[in-house]
Amino acid sequence: MKLIFTQLIFFVSFCSFSQTQKGVVFDEYGNAIENAYVINPTSETHSHTDPSGSFIIEKTKIGDVLRVIATGFKNKKYTVVDDESKIVLEDVVLKLNDVVIQSKLSAMNLISKIDLQTSPVNTSQDILQKVPGLFIGQHAGGGKSEQLFLRGFDIDHGTDVAISVDGMPVNMVSHAHGQGYADLHFVIPETVDKIDYGKGAYYADKGDFATAGFVGFQTKEKLDYSSISVETGRFNMSRTVGLFKLLDNVKNQRAYIATEYFLTDGPFESPQNFNRFNLLGKYTYLLGVNSKFSISASHFSSKWDASGQIPERLVNNGSLSRFGAVDDTEGGNTSRTNIKASLIKPIDTNTFIKINTFFSKYDFELYSNFTFFLDNPINGDQIKQKENRTLYGMSAEINKRIKNNIWDINYQAGIGFRADATKDSELSHTLNRKTTLENIKLGDIDESNNYAYLNSEFVFGKWMINPGLRLDYFKFNYQDKLSETYINQSQTEAKVSPKLNFIYTPNNNLQFFVKSGMGFHSNDVRVVVQDNTKKTLPTAMGTDIGTIWKPSHSLVINSALWYMYLQQEFVYSGDGGIMEPSGRTKRMGADFGIRYHLNEVLYLYSDANYTFARSMDEVKGQDYIPLAPDFTTAGGINFQNWHRFSGGIRYRYIKNRPANEDNSIVAKGYFVNDMNLNYDLTNISFGISIQNLFDTEWNETQFATESRLKDEPNAVDEIHFTPGTPFYLKAKITYRF
């Protein structure tokens, strides 16, 4: 009897300490909180939440008190009262001392939220510059997509970085101006809630163009208040933004409307006559814990005049000012209408699905003149690039977690498709934006991309092993309307892209990682169908070795050494309607970043990036990659909540770099500073911002171009540039209600 009683006591004791507790952690708006730490101080066990906000913690029973810690939220003590805990956390202003180095592939993404809080953005250019190491340049009056630079790539307008907004791709395949063209001007900066980014080709859910990296913007699902902002500045600039909160008292529903109207003439002698209009509406219905449906619709339109890129020789001899023009009839117009819908829904405690669908109607017309009178000494070399595009697609992903005493496995399996169709994609020789002298290219494009991927995360104690595999299938169709007979050229291609990453996180303040993977960017359909011996989906292979370290509660340091190899490419030049072949390339470099809260008010940040980039198929001295950045750095210091004042000063620097293959023509570097200062009252805020604080003379974009003026007997190959903005003062007032 005594033995039976002893066994019974042991059994009850064993059961009480071997119990597991399931739960979910979410914010006050029903959004799941990933990587929240759940700790049981009594049993000294812990767990963390998966992407659905779910967790399983061992040796926990009803009555135990759990501590829940999540970056960006107030810490909470929660008493277990039933078999499945539902824990709600409150938002707080994010500080570095709240940051926990998470065991995940993109652990630095959380820092972008701090950067956004300490230095808000108010232009689409500011949005992109929040990505460490990414530089931009504008060279068509503000209406054209920016030129991008990242990790030794002159990405042009998006060829080697995949950009998305709320899961909708921004890059345009087989675009009239250039492959991967990514125009973000349809995003109202004040609606951006989160920036997700990653460098390299290491992410299974990222496909076409994700070679140097990817950038994903997420817009807000709700507004804390409504507001109207009015901004004015030099160069006849004015901007109005309205953010209107809807369904304020309706349970489980969130909605808002945002609108923007922007005008400026720019600093140029020939006014830009630039205007841009944006409208966004978004609605979210909370179906339950971590279950929601969201739909949004937006419309964007813009038109402008431009002074184009000017030859250095005319500025040097004094016959043209830096803000003058050889051909001021450049410019264009563009518009984009988007409809997006998404659904997140749990299937069970450890499984949930995400479904995303989108539709876009896009129009584009651009007039440029890069060579002036080189090819046509009578009428000049102006070209028109035009397209009308329909873009649609869908993706679905299932997330599942399997946890036991030995391992913790998370995996994501996804499928999706994207389809692009253009009508009358055009490249023409024109005169004065009115007369078409010659059609160089004209045709209809149909391009589709079907894909599937599997991403797995095996967690063994402090280690995470992350293998992934992606399969892409493309079909290219092009109907050449300049052909005398009907021709519908077609080609198909498949691509397998494996990934393998290792993450070691010995504690909450340190992480080591080794990332590796293969990716690609697609080539223009007009290249693919013209010569199928060329590389349709050239491979990119790379690896990163680095660390994220938090040596004190207010300091975070990240660093990485990396290498990338690109297979032979054949790129379609939208400006010339021809193929521009380039061989294999290699790039290697180092990234270094620092974030430091000096105190409760001051926040310092800086990123430095070095790259060695060379062509592998050319002799030494002829192997430079034109416009590839060698060294870049950006950073600043901001302050918040100091007697109702906030603001900061920031810098960006890019070193001189080769503009052609033998480095005989050099693109000049620059060092530019911006600043902002704001004062907040109860429901009104006042602000000023200055671009180019010290009125530096700098060239924003530069190209080695062969051109000829009307009175010149011979062509000249030299730097042609768009001047950077001079001292630019703007004032802003915002009313909140």
XYZ file of C-alpha atoms in Angstrom:
737
model
C 0.000 0.000 0.000
C 2.825 2.338 0.907
C 4.513 1.517 -2.420
C 1.315 2.253 -4.355
C 0.886 5.565 -2.513
C 4.513 6.530 -3.274
C 4.062 5.679 -6.964
C 0.866 7.721 -7.070
C 2.625 10.753 -5.559
C 5.468 10.332 -8.070
C 3.005 10.044 -10.963
C 1.100 13.194 -9.943
C 4.364 15.056 -9.429
C 5.687 13.898 -12.814
C 2.504 14.941 -14.584
C 2.511 18.355 -12.972
C 6.041 19.074 -14.131
C 5.777 17.458 -17.578
C 2.761 19.456 -18.684
C 3.065 21.627 -21.744
C 1.222 24.864 -22.334
C 0.098 26.126 -25.708
C -0.671 29.733 -26.464
C -0.613 32.637 -28.857
C 0.773 36.163 -28.492
C -0.730 39.057 -30.441
C -1.078 42.833 -30.266
C -4.176 44.831 -29.389
C -5.190 44.884 -33.060
C -5.115 41.098 -33.446
C -1.777 40.877 -35.286
C 0.463 37.951 -34.419
C 3.765 38.759 -32.699
C 6.625 36.643 -33.978
C 9.707 35.796 -31.893
C 8.194 36.855 -28.578
C 10.030 35.150 -25.686
C 7.828 33.259 -23.227
C 9.575 32.363 -19.959
C 8.430 30.279 -16.967
C 10.680 31.373 -14.062
C 9.372 28.567 -11.823
C 10.358 25.657 -14.071
C 13.132 27.631 -15.800
C 11.753 26.726 -19.225
C 11.267 29.058 -22.160
C 9.922 29.218 -25.695
C 9.363 31.702 -28.496
C 6.524 32.362 -30.881
C 6.490 31.340 -34.534
C 5.251 33.548 -37.413
C 1.649 32.823 -36.372
C 2.329 34.054 -32.828
C 1.940 30.528 -31.413
C 4.169 28.924 -28.791
C 4.509 25.703 -26.795
C 6.303 25.814 -23.450
C 7.287 22.746 -21.404
C 6.826 22.109 -17.653
C 4.051 24.664 -17.333
C 0.686 24.219 -15.635
C -2.372 26.277 -14.755
C -1.484 28.819 -12.111
C 2.087 29.411 -13.293
C 3.111 32.974 -14.078
C 4.751 33.502 -17.462
C 6.932 36.432 -18.472
C 6.442 37.543 -22.069
C 9.056 39.728 -23.763
C 8.750 41.039 -27.324
C 10.686 43.786 -29.055
C 8.555 46.897 -29.492
C 6.027 45.862 -26.827
C 5.650 46.256 -23.083
C 6.873 43.272 -21.059
C 4.003 41.365 -19.489
C 3.401 38.886 -16.683
C 0.625 36.455 -17.513
C -0.999 33.908 -15.214
C -1.962 30.663 -16.956
C -5.691 30.121 -16.448
C -6.624 27.513 -19.076
C -5.174 25.037 -21.572
C -4.446 27.637 -24.276
C -3.170 31.075 -23.343
C -4.168 34.148 -25.334
C -1.713 36.918 -24.450
C -2.192 40.516 -25.632
C 0.784 42.918 -25.596
C 0.757 46.727 -25.794
C 2.893 48.736 -28.231
C 5.721 50.949 -26.985
C 8.188 53.255 -28.728
C 10.987 50.935 -29.805
C 14.436 51.455 -28.293
C 17.675 49.563 -28.822
C 17.636 48.349 -25.234
C 14.431 46.466 -26.129
C 16.085 44.678 -29.042
C 16.702 40.956 -28.692
C 18.957 39.355 -31.303
C 16.558 36.824 -32.774
C 17.437 33.471 -34.251
C 16.161 34.294 -37.729
C 17.579 34.892 -41.177
C 16.835 38.629 -41.320
C 17.442 39.587 -37.695
C 18.473 43.160 -38.606
C 15.071 44.001 -40.108
C 13.811 45.070 -36.707
C 16.354 47.890 -36.717
C 14.596 49.473 -39.705
C 11.576 50.085 -37.458
C 13.768 52.117 -35.093
C 15.229 54.025 -38.052
C 11.711 54.874 -39.244
C 10.635 56.035 -35.775
C 13.686 58.233 -35.197
C 13.811 59.712 -38.707
C 10.434 59.539 -40.499
C 10.341 59.631 -44.293
C 8.372 62.043 -46.472
C 9.520 61.150 -49.985
C 9.719 57.882 -51.891
C 13.477 58.447 -52.140
C 13.689 58.507 -48.337
C 11.929 55.145 -48.184
C 14.587 53.361 -50.244
C 17.447 55.048 -48.395
C 16.300 53.382 -45.161
C 17.851 50.161 -46.488
C 21.482 50.046 -45.264
C 23.919 50.292 -48.170
C 21.302 51.151 -50.804
C 21.963 54.399 -52.718
C 19.687 56.061 -55.255
C 19.907 58.686 -57.986
C 17.204 60.541 -59.915
C 17.824 61.737 -63.465
C 14.483 62.536 -65.077
C 12.707 65.255 -63.169
C 11.460 63.123 -60.302
C 8.916 61.182 -62.310
C 11.106 58.343 -63.503
C 12.146 55.457 -61.270
C 15.382 56.099 -59.380
C 18.700 54.527 -60.347
C 19.747 52.067 -57.619
C 23.137 51.020 -56.240
C 23.721 48.144 -53.818
C 26.692 45.878 -53.082
C 28.746 46.943 -56.079
C 25.810 46.758 -58.485
C 24.658 49.560 -60.713
C 21.182 48.071 -60.547
C 19.847 50.573 -63.077
C 16.165 50.796 -62.090
C 15.827 47.409 -60.382
C 17.525 44.634 -62.361
C 19.172 43.064 -59.305
C 16.976 43.967 -56.343
C 13.438 42.614 -55.918
C 11.051 45.267 -54.577
C 7.500 44.676 -53.355
C 4.715 46.508 -51.513
C 2.310 44.451 -49.397
C 3.365 41.356 -51.341
C 2.763 42.940 -54.752
C 5.832 43.060 -57.030
C 7.016 46.517 -58.083
C 9.673 45.425 -60.623
C 8.424 45.287 -64.216
C 9.688 42.485 -66.426
C 10.443 43.325 -70.071
C 9.771 47.005 -69.403
C 9.921 49.599 -72.166
C 12.794 51.425 -70.454
C 14.743 48.594 -68.827
C 14.502 45.154 -67.265
C 13.258 45.125 -63.680
C 12.099 48.760 -63.759
C 10.770 49.520 -60.252
C 8.837 52.768 -59.738
C 7.897 53.315 -56.073
C 6.286 56.714 -56.510
C 2.831 55.174 -56.010
C 3.669 54.676 -52.312
C 2.640 57.460 -49.909
C 5.577 57.529 -47.467
C 3.431 58.317 -44.415
C 1.598 54.998 -44.885
C 4.734 52.836 -44.629
C 4.731 50.796 -41.416
C 7.614 48.353 -41.911
C 10.576 47.751 -44.205
C 11.677 44.154 -44.724
C 15.003 43.730 -46.489
C 17.755 41.225 -47.069
C 20.998 41.237 -49.004
C 22.064 38.365 -51.231
C 20.174 35.489 -52.866
C 19.490 33.509 -49.676
C 15.696 33.644 -49.368
C 13.544 30.860 -50.812
C 10.398 32.983 -51.022
C 12.190 35.633 -53.129
C 12.630 34.904 -56.820
C 13.203 37.030 -59.909
C 15.618 39.996 -59.434
C 16.553 39.011 -55.840
C 20.296 38.708 -56.519
C 21.878 41.678 -54.730
C 18.909 41.566 -52.358
C 15.251 42.364 -51.810
C 13.200 45.147 -50.221
C 9.620 44.631 -49.052
C 7.463 47.525 -47.860
C 4.428 46.946 -45.686
C 1.767 49.635 -45.373
C -0.145 50.366 -42.198
C -3.334 48.507 -41.406
C -4.659 51.245 -39.130
C -4.063 54.872 -38.249
C -3.743 56.185 -34.701
C -5.358 59.455 -35.793
C -6.419 61.422 -38.862
C -4.202 64.220 -40.143
C -3.735 66.819 -42.854
C -0.264 68.072 -43.816
C 0.703 71.018 -45.987
C 4.294 71.465 -47.149
C 5.949 74.184 -49.210
C 9.502 74.928 -50.283
C 11.930 76.291 -52.833
C 11.496 75.747 -56.566
C 7.705 76.274 -56.377
C 7.310 73.093 -54.394
C 4.085 72.243 -52.596
C 2.791 68.986 -51.140
C -0.461 68.083 -49.416
C -1.077 64.794 -47.600
C -4.335 63.645 -46.025
C -4.643 60.578 -43.783
C -8.216 59.820 -42.715
C -9.079 57.199 -40.125
C -12.362 55.350 -40.777
C -14.519 52.869 -38.807
C -13.149 54.236 -35.546
C -15.753 52.595 -33.304
C -16.431 49.430 -35.289
C -15.206 46.289 -33.546
C -12.667 44.104 -35.384
C -12.510 46.398 -38.405
C -9.877 48.921 -39.482
C -9.933 51.238 -42.488
C -8.361 54.448 -43.722
C -7.907 56.602 -46.812
C -4.642 58.359 -47.689
C -4.026 60.881 -50.435
C -1.066 62.928 -51.673
C -0.650 65.735 -54.198
C 2.820 67.023 -55.052
C 3.989 69.874 -57.309
C 7.447 71.292 -58.100
C 9.400 73.046 -60.847
C 12.741 71.783 -59.551
C 16.025 73.738 -59.576
C 16.394 73.623 -63.368
C 16.299 76.588 -65.730
C 13.552 74.863 -67.693
C 10.740 74.186 -65.171
C 9.899 70.542 -64.548
C 6.158 71.248 -64.286
C 6.097 68.114 -62.186
C 2.926 66.875 -60.526
C 2.026 63.632 -58.795
C -1.264 62.376 -57.370
C -1.720 59.389 -55.060
C -4.806 57.835 -53.516
C -4.918 54.763 -51.253
C -7.754 53.056 -49.402
C -7.219 50.065 -47.114
C -9.659 47.913 -45.145
C -8.851 45.126 -42.672
C -11.294 42.752 -40.960
C -10.075 40.792 -37.940
C -11.553 37.294 -38.188
C -10.059 36.184 -34.875
C -6.700 35.694 -33.199
C -4.087 35.957 -35.973
C -6.785 35.676 -38.579
C -7.564 38.618 -40.812
C -8.597 39.680 -44.275
C -7.229 42.863 -45.847
C -7.993 44.608 -49.125
C -6.599 47.819 -50.567
C -6.935 49.858 -53.730
C -4.697 52.657 -54.942
C -4.219 54.969 -57.906
C -1.140 56.940 -58.918
C -0.520 59.351 -61.783
C 2.388 61.620 -62.604
C 3.705 63.797 -65.437
C 6.790 65.945 -65.824
C 9.266 67.735 -68.082
C 12.997 67.084 -67.778
C 16.288 68.697 -68.717
C 18.049 65.366 -69.124
C 21.702 64.512 -68.655
C 24.081 67.247 -69.774
C 27.647 66.818 -71.114
C 30.478 67.821 -68.820
C 32.301 69.692 -71.598
C 29.581 72.319 -71.906
C 29.627 73.076 -68.193
C 33.430 73.192 -68.090
C 33.682 75.711 -70.953
C 30.945 77.877 -69.456
C 28.476 77.593 -72.326
C 25.917 75.796 -70.150
C 25.054 76.101 -66.468
C 24.790 73.024 -64.251
C 21.009 73.371 -64.285
C 20.671 74.073 -67.988
C 19.654 71.705 -70.783
C 20.722 70.672 -74.273
C 17.253 69.253 -74.962
C 14.569 70.395 -72.520
C 11.770 68.561 -74.366
C 12.406 65.406 -72.371
C 9.835 64.180 -69.854
C 6.917 61.830 -69.651
C 3.864 60.576 -67.826
C 2.955 57.405 -65.990
C 0.131 55.922 -63.937
C -0.587 52.786 -61.942
C -3.823 51.429 -60.451
C -3.541 48.567 -57.935
C -5.954 46.242 -56.172
C -4.537 43.907 -53.514
C -6.120 41.415 -51.143
C -4.623 39.144 -48.502
C -5.818 36.551 -46.026
C -4.072 35.100 -42.980
C -5.891 32.247 -41.272
C -4.801 29.596 -38.754
C -5.648 25.967 -39.457
C -4.642 24.730 -36.018
C -2.371 25.839 -33.175
C 0.801 25.148 -35.165
C -0.332 25.803 -38.726
C -1.548 28.828 -40.638
C -1.917 29.909 -44.254
C -1.247 33.182 -46.073
C -2.882 34.025 -49.389
C -2.103 37.140 -51.392
C -3.484 38.316 -54.724
C -2.968 41.483 -56.777
C -3.929 43.243 -59.990
C -2.310 46.315 -61.596
C -3.061 48.450 -64.616
C 0.071 50.363 -65.589
C 0.813 53.000 -68.256
C 4.180 54.541 -69.100
C 5.473 57.060 -71.645
C 8.975 58.520 -71.518
C 10.876 60.872 -73.847
C 14.689 60.980 -73.623
C 17.670 62.226 -75.592
C 20.993 60.878 -74.389
C 23.190 61.421 -77.471
C 21.649 64.665 -78.879
C 22.679 64.661 -82.604
C 24.983 61.632 -82.745
C 22.783 59.382 -84.897
C 20.571 61.961 -86.585
C 22.340 65.289 -87.194
C 19.170 66.859 -88.590
C 16.320 65.970 -86.222
C 18.272 64.852 -83.174
C 18.171 61.550 -81.272
C 15.088 61.889 -79.094
C 13.387 58.565 -78.342
C 9.982 57.582 -76.986
C 9.472 54.520 -74.791
C 5.878 53.566 -74.177
C 3.859 50.654 -72.848
C 0.417 49.736 -71.509
C 0.594 46.827 -69.080
C -1.705 44.527 -67.169
C -0.102 42.706 -64.242
C -1.747 40.156 -61.968
C -0.817 37.254 -59.751
C -1.377 35.241 -56.605
C 0.652 33.468 -53.942
C -0.265 31.013 -51.195
C 1.912 29.812 -48.334
C 1.417 27.327 -45.523
C 3.429 27.741 -42.336
C 3.771 24.836 -39.923
C 5.670 24.250 -36.701
C 6.667 20.859 -35.300
C 8.138 20.907 -31.808
C 9.268 18.148 -29.444
C 11.961 17.600 -26.818
C 14.713 17.230 -29.427
C 14.035 19.746 -32.164
C 11.897 22.652 -33.243
C 11.041 22.678 -36.947
C 9.357 25.516 -38.805
C 8.694 25.258 -42.501
C 6.987 27.324 -45.167
C 5.765 25.857 -48.433
C 4.500 28.215 -51.082
C 3.221 28.365 -54.639
C 2.328 31.288 -56.854
C 2.229 32.852 -60.262
C 2.680 36.211 -61.929
C 1.500 37.240 -65.401
C 2.442 40.348 -67.397
C 0.826 41.426 -70.642
C 1.728 44.577 -72.568
C 0.189 45.974 -75.711
C 2.214 48.014 -78.201
C 5.452 48.162 -76.203
C 7.225 50.822 -78.201
C 10.648 52.293 -78.835
C 10.528 55.070 -81.442
C 12.656 57.876 -82.803
C 10.673 61.072 -82.229
C 10.881 64.823 -82.725
C 9.766 67.370 -80.117
C 7.573 64.760 -78.323
C 5.032 65.009 -81.153
C 6.270 63.472 -84.369
C 7.231 59.799 -84.709
C 10.081 59.582 -87.219
C 10.711 55.826 -86.997
C 9.489 52.820 -85.043
C 12.542 50.951 -83.756
C 10.672 48.312 -81.721
C 6.940 47.650 -81.509
C 5.209 44.560 -80.200
C 3.054 42.808 -77.631
C 4.530 40.934 -74.674
C 3.059 38.047 -72.680
C 5.235 36.724 -69.886
C 4.330 34.376 -67.042
C 6.234 33.068 -64.022
C 4.971 30.084 -62.020
C 6.898 29.151 -58.899
C 7.025 26.938 -55.826
C 9.334 26.957 -52.825
C 10.052 25.162 -49.582
C 11.833 26.855 -46.708
C 12.722 24.943 -43.527
C 14.131 26.068 -40.192
C 15.580 23.325 -37.994
C 16.294 24.648 -34.517
C 18.630 22.612 -32.303
C 19.268 24.545 -29.120
C 21.276 27.619 -30.138
C 21.635 26.522 -33.772
C 19.259 27.086 -36.661
C 19.855 25.322 -39.970
C 17.867 26.831 -42.816
C 17.779 24.880 -46.095
C 15.501 26.099 -48.851
C 14.641 25.277 -52.441
C 12.870 27.295 -55.099
C 11.595 26.297 -58.543
C 10.631 28.892 -61.166
C 9.093 28.270 -64.574
C 8.882 31.061 -67.173
C 7.085 31.327 -70.478
C 7.993 34.196 -72.806
C 5.922 35.341 -75.788
C 6.591 38.270 -78.108
C 4.584 39.354 -81.135
C 6.718 41.599 -83.341
C 4.396 44.128 -84.996
C 7.136 45.513 -87.227
C 7.495 42.206 -88.994
C 5.897 41.990 -92.432
C 4.359 38.656 -91.479
C 2.675 37.540 -88.249
C 5.321 36.251 -85.850
C 4.607 35.157 -82.275
C 7.956 34.100 -80.848
C 7.948 31.880 -77.761
C 10.399 30.382 -75.278
C 10.197 28.540 -71.949
C 12.763 28.122 -69.203
C 12.926 26.594 -65.706
C 15.231 27.444 -62.831
C 16.103 25.646 -59.590
C 17.569 27.814 -56.817
C 18.835 26.060 -53.656
C 19.610 27.933 -50.409
C 21.437 26.888 -47.231
C 21.945 29.115 -44.189
C 23.369 28.513 -40.705
C 22.504 30.731 -37.742
C 24.188 30.376 -34.322
C 22.724 32.492 -31.512
C 24.530 31.734 -28.216
C 22.457 34.335 -26.348
C 20.049 37.228 -26.873
C 22.916 39.628 -27.587
C 24.952 37.782 -30.216
C 24.477 35.980 -33.504
C 26.838 34.435 -36.038
C 25.654 33.480 -39.510
C 26.780 31.818 -42.708
C 24.405 32.335 -45.625
C 24.623 30.807 -49.082
C 22.352 30.468 -52.047
C 21.670 30.715 -55.749
C 19.325 33.203 -57.393
C 18.734 34.836 -60.768
C 17.251 37.702 -62.665
C 15.265 37.114 -65.834
C 16.212 38.735 -69.102
C 13.917 40.760 -71.316
C 11.557 38.714 -73.496
C 12.921 40.462 -76.606
C 16.354 39.012 -75.829
C 15.057 35.564 -74.950
C 13.041 34.933 -78.109
C 15.603 36.534 -80.420
C 18.401 34.127 -79.547
C 17.634 31.153 -77.313
C 21.337 30.258 -77.040
C 21.749 33.167 -74.628
C 21.228 32.820 -70.896
C 17.542 33.339 -70.212
C 17.820 33.194 -66.423
C 21.498 33.880 -65.592
C 22.545 32.447 -62.230
C 23.810 34.406 -59.242
C 25.690 32.526 -56.510
C 26.748 34.088 -53.243
C 27.672 33.682 -49.610
C 27.735 35.887 -46.489
C 29.677 35.350 -43.270
C 28.948 37.747 -40.450
C 27.711 38.627 -37.014
C 25.177 40.762 -35.157
C 26.392 41.845 -31.736
C 24.790 43.820 -28.940
C 27.680 44.553 -26.555
C 25.549 46.832 -24.363
C 21.862 47.524 -23.894
C 21.995 50.592 -26.188
C 24.456 49.493 -28.901
C 24.007 47.107 -31.854
C 26.808 46.320 -34.334
C 26.429 44.246 -37.492
C 29.125 43.175 -39.940
C 29.516 40.794 -42.870
C 31.997 39.597 -45.462
C 30.380 38.509 -48.705
C 31.028 37.205 -52.224
C 28.814 37.010 -55.322
C 29.337 35.465 -58.757
C 27.105 36.255 -61.741
C 26.893 34.035 -64.785
C 27.057 35.450 -68.301
C 24.213 37.856 -69.058
C 22.614 39.326 -72.127
C 20.716 42.456 -71.236
C 18.151 44.259 -73.369
C 18.802 47.993 -73.650
C 15.468 49.776 -73.748
C 17.188 52.946 -74.955
C 18.651 51.330 -78.044
C 16.451 48.303 -78.677
C 19.544 46.103 -78.847
C 21.266 43.403 -76.825
C 24.228 44.467 -74.704
C 26.229 41.345 -73.820
C 28.295 41.204 -70.661
C 30.311 38.292 -69.350
C 30.804 36.764 -65.938
C 31.347 39.060 -62.991
C 32.495 38.696 -59.409
C 31.926 40.982 -56.458
C 33.226 40.733 -52.916
C 33.042 43.128 -50.052
C 32.357 44.011 -46.449
C 29.369 45.586 -44.703
C 29.520 47.302 -41.328
C 26.721 49.001 -39.416
C 26.240 50.561 -36.002
C 23.142 51.717 -34.104
C 23.602 53.492 -30.764
C 21.185 55.164 -28.364
C 23.455 57.630 -26.591
C 20.639 58.369 -24.117
C 16.838 58.584 -24.083
C 16.971 61.426 -26.607
C 19.915 60.912 -28.992
C 20.182 58.107 -31.548
C 23.236 57.581 -33.787
C 23.421 55.300 -36.821
C 25.939 54.621 -39.583
C 26.486 52.047 -42.339
C 29.655 51.569 -44.381
C 30.013 49.285 -47.391
C 33.118 48.334 -49.386
C 32.998 46.395 -52.667
C 35.556 45.010 -55.120
C 33.752 44.397 -58.441
C 35.353 43.069 -61.635
C 34.503 41.399 -64.917
C 35.989 37.894 -65.094
C 36.290 37.630 -68.873
C 38.328 40.772 -69.542
C 42.042 41.447 -69.152
C 43.245 43.301 -66.080
C 42.814 47.044 -66.457
C 39.876 46.535 -68.847
C 37.758 44.678 -66.306
C 36.103 47.459 -64.323
C 32.319 47.303 -63.996
C 30.975 50.730 -65.002
C 29.414 52.735 -62.173
C 29.885 49.941 -59.622
C 30.231 51.686 -56.229
C 33.539 51.040 -54.491
C 32.859 52.566 -51.084
C 29.660 54.067 -49.686
C 28.604 55.189 -46.244
C 25.487 56.813 -44.821
C 24.366 57.728 -41.336
C 23.389 60.478 -38.979
C 22.269 61.489 -35.536
C 18.653 62.060 -34.511
C 16.945 63.261 -31.372
C 13.403 62.743 -30.086
C 11.096 64.078 -27.377
C 13.354 66.910 -26.226
C 11.022 69.612 -24.918
C 8.609 68.840 -27.794
C 11.433 69.057 -30.349
C 12.702 66.277 -32.604
C 14.951 66.178 -35.644
C 18.341 65.202 -36.889
C 21.107 65.519 -39.427
C 22.229 62.802 -41.821
C 24.945 62.296 -44.391
C 25.615 60.106 -47.408
C 28.913 59.597 -49.196
C 29.848 57.703 -52.323
C 33.433 57.481 -53.539
C 34.673 58.235 -57.085
C 34.013 55.186 -59.263
C 34.833 54.014 -62.799
C 32.330 55.069 -65.455
C 33.756 52.766 -68.149
C 35.618 49.465 -68.406
C 39.190 50.849 -68.302
C 38.521 53.510 -65.645
C 39.617 56.271 -68.027
C 36.346 58.092 -67.335
C 35.491 58.607 -63.681
C 32.135 59.309 -62.060
C 32.701 61.816 -59.280
C 31.776 60.952 -55.731
C 29.945 63.234 -53.351
C 29.297 63.980 -49.683
C 25.873 65.500 -48.975
C 24.084 66.391 -45.734
C 20.375 66.786 -44.964
C 18.615 67.907 -41.797
C 15.155 68.222 -40.279
C 13.656 69.890 -37.202
C 10.141 69.436 -35.801
C 8.101 70.910 -32.955
C 4.995 69.129 -31.619
C 1.993 70.586 -29.833
C -1.066 68.622 -28.734
C -2.556 68.208 -32.196
C -0.348 70.380 -34.411
C 3.276 69.902 -35.464
C 5.593 72.241 -37.328
C 8.659 71.144 -39.239
C 11.405 72.276 -41.540
C 13.715 70.104 -43.617
C 16.744 70.968 -45.702
C 18.221 68.835 -48.437
C 21.893 69.549 -49.176
C 22.396 71.583 -46.013
C 25.783 72.999 -47.045
C 24.822 73.647 -50.690
C 27.333 71.115 -52.020
C 27.872 70.967 -55.785
C 27.330 67.314 -56.668
C 26.249 65.085 -59.518
C 23.311 62.859 -58.649
C 23.565 60.507 -61.648
C 26.426 60.122 -64.098
C 27.056 58.075 -67.229
C 29.901 57.706 -69.715
C 28.035 58.569 -72.912
C 29.141 59.231 -76.481
C 27.284 62.282 -77.764
C 27.511 64.989 -80.407
C 26.062 68.475 -80.369
C 24.541 69.995 -83.499
C 27.583 72.163 -84.242
C 30.222 69.528 -83.350
C 32.055 67.695 -86.168
C 32.951 64.671 -84.018
C 31.387 62.733 -81.157
C 32.805 62.981 -77.633
C 32.768 60.190 -75.047
C 32.660 61.675 -71.554
C 30.611 62.057 -68.376
C 27.042 63.208 -68.819
C 25.262 64.015 -65.566
C 22.157 65.214 -63.816
C 23.071 67.782 -61.150
C 22.161 67.066 -57.556
C 19.665 69.262 -55.751
C 21.184 72.466 -54.304
C 20.222 73.886 -50.899
C 16.525 72.990 -50.658
C 14.455 74.359 -47.760
C 10.950 73.052 -47.052
C 8.458 73.906 -44.299
C 5.587 71.689 -43.132
C 2.574 71.928 -40.829
C 0.472 68.943 -39.765
C -2.907 69.010 -38.017
C -4.028 65.825 -36.229
C -7.623 65.067 -35.335
